[in-house]
Amino acid sequence: MIEQRYTIGEYVRERRHSVGMSCGEMAVRARIPRVVAEEVESGAREPSSDTLTQLFDALQVPVWFRGHISSLTRPDFLPSGLGAVPDTPTPDDLADLHSLTHPACFQVLPTFDIVAANSAYQRWFPGVEAGTNALEWMFLNPAAKAVLPEWSAEARLLVNAFRVLSPGLADDKRIAEIADRCGRAPEWDRMWTAPLRPDELHRDRVLVRDPVTRRNRGMIARIYAPEFPRRPWMLYRLVPGAGR
């Protein structure tokens, strides 16, 4: 059973700390009373949708991360009637994943731990298997730069997502483990501190070297959250675009 670990207030507080902002400054930017911000962080107040949007805006949380953050922090997000949620993929989950002909994997956010990858994904991204961390593979496995012609852009996106999502949502020890390992790569520190431009955040096409033709191929990235049955991971897919 996946247990609720973090609250929305804890995420807001940790995100605020990670961007070096005081509670008072956050309240001013969010246009809410400071006491409201303090009560949200402490858990004394459940923020309304409007208040949460204002806080996310003040903390510069990208809009496409907000739904996932809420799913991990809202205590009422998973009704008890849905039953237990498994920690690892069931045989049926794996059959579903392996039925996909294009590269696909199950990833747990915000740490980007890969819990399963289909055969196509493992062919296209050598060295990836269940238990691989996508960040560590990206920065420490030489295959990453070989199969991703636009490696720098893809790495920056991954680092940004990890930096924005992790504080308050992932275990501090796990965050430190991933950051320490990736820190062996010379590009890590620079990418960790460099903000992304808005146009960089909207990339949905990934240029990958086709393992069969050895030619670069543009694929569309898609991320899906399982609705039924509920699962704690996301389905990440790379599919050809229209007419390809």
XYZ file of C-alpha atoms in Angstrom, residues 119-222:
104
model
C 11.790 -4.214 -24.643
C 11.581 -1.319 -27.107
C 12.632 1.152 -24.411
C 15.591 -1.014 -23.431
C 16.691 -1.269 -27.078
C 16.490 2.462 -27.644
C 18.076 3.374 -24.298
C 20.843 0.845 -23.528
C 21.469 0.218 -19.847
C 17.938 1.057 -18.709
C 16.090 -1.639 -16.771
C 13.862 -1.945 -13.725
C 15.643 -0.174 -10.869
C 17.470 2.332 -13.065
C 17.200 5.985 -12.109
C 16.584 8.091 -15.218
C 18.668 11.004 -13.926
C 21.637 8.802 -13.116
C 21.378 7.107 -16.505
C 21.201 10.491 -18.244
C 24.306 11.870 -16.532
C 26.454 8.819 -15.839
C 25.818 6.355 -18.663
C 27.815 7.186 -21.830
C 24.987 5.699 -23.898
C 22.791 8.700 -23.060
C 24.818 11.143 -25.138
C 25.156 8.575 -27.910
C 21.420 8.002 -28.347
C 20.195 11.545 -27.588
C 21.617 14.005 -30.164
C 20.081 16.877 -28.167
C 21.328 15.481 -24.878
C 21.927 18.848 -23.221
C 18.350 20.040 -23.789
C 16.866 16.766 -22.546
C 19.140 16.683 -19.500
C 18.207 20.256 -18.568
C 14.503 19.403 -18.704
C 14.978 16.359 -16.496
C 17.057 18.252 -13.936
C 14.529 21.080 -13.825
C 11.651 18.674 -13.161
C 13.629 16.955 -10.394
C 14.592 20.279 -8.803
C 11.054 21.686 -8.878
C 9.155 18.564 -7.834
C 11.425 16.895 -5.292
C 11.510 19.310 -2.309
C 8.736 18.263 0.048
C 7.608 15.358 -2.154
C 10.564 12.975 -2.001
C 12.631 11.727 0.909
C 15.537 14.103 1.580
C 17.975 11.205 1.775
C 16.849 9.893 -1.612
C 17.168 13.359 -3.179
C 20.702 13.654 -1.780
C 21.658 10.191 -3.059
C 20.596 11.012 -6.604
C 22.194 14.467 -6.554
C 25.466 13.115 -5.125
C 25.736 10.423 -7.775
C 24.821 12.744 -10.633
C 27.272 15.293 -9.234
C 30.089 13.156 -10.628
C 29.132 14.447 -14.080
C 30.801 17.776 -14.943
C 27.539 19.212 -16.321
C 25.424 18.555 -13.226
C 26.173 21.609 -11.077
C 25.696 24.018 -13.976
C 22.397 22.470 -15.018
C 21.146 22.275 -11.424
C 21.434 26.031 -10.942
C 20.502 27.234 -14.439
C 16.836 28.240 -14.865
C 14.993 27.225 -18.014
C 13.403 29.666 -20.416
C 9.629 29.258 -20.904
C 10.135 28.033 -24.474
C 12.447 25.283 -23.209
C 9.745 23.936 -20.905
C 7.337 23.219 -23.742
C 9.459 20.635 -25.560
C 7.394 17.564 -26.333
C 9.541 16.096 -29.103
C 12.611 14.040 -28.355
C 15.303 13.435 -30.949
C 16.553 9.857 -30.571
C 18.973 7.738 -32.570
C 17.020 4.812 -34.009
C 18.782 1.592 -32.909
C 17.963 -0.104 -36.233
C 18.545 2.575 -38.887
C 21.090 4.537 -36.792
C 19.391 7.704 -38.024
C 18.068 10.464 -35.797
C 14.328 10.207 -35.321
C 11.937 12.716 -33.789
C 9.533 11.125 -31.321
C 6.678 12.647 -29.339
C 6.948 12.323 -25.558
C 3.760 11.436 -23.705
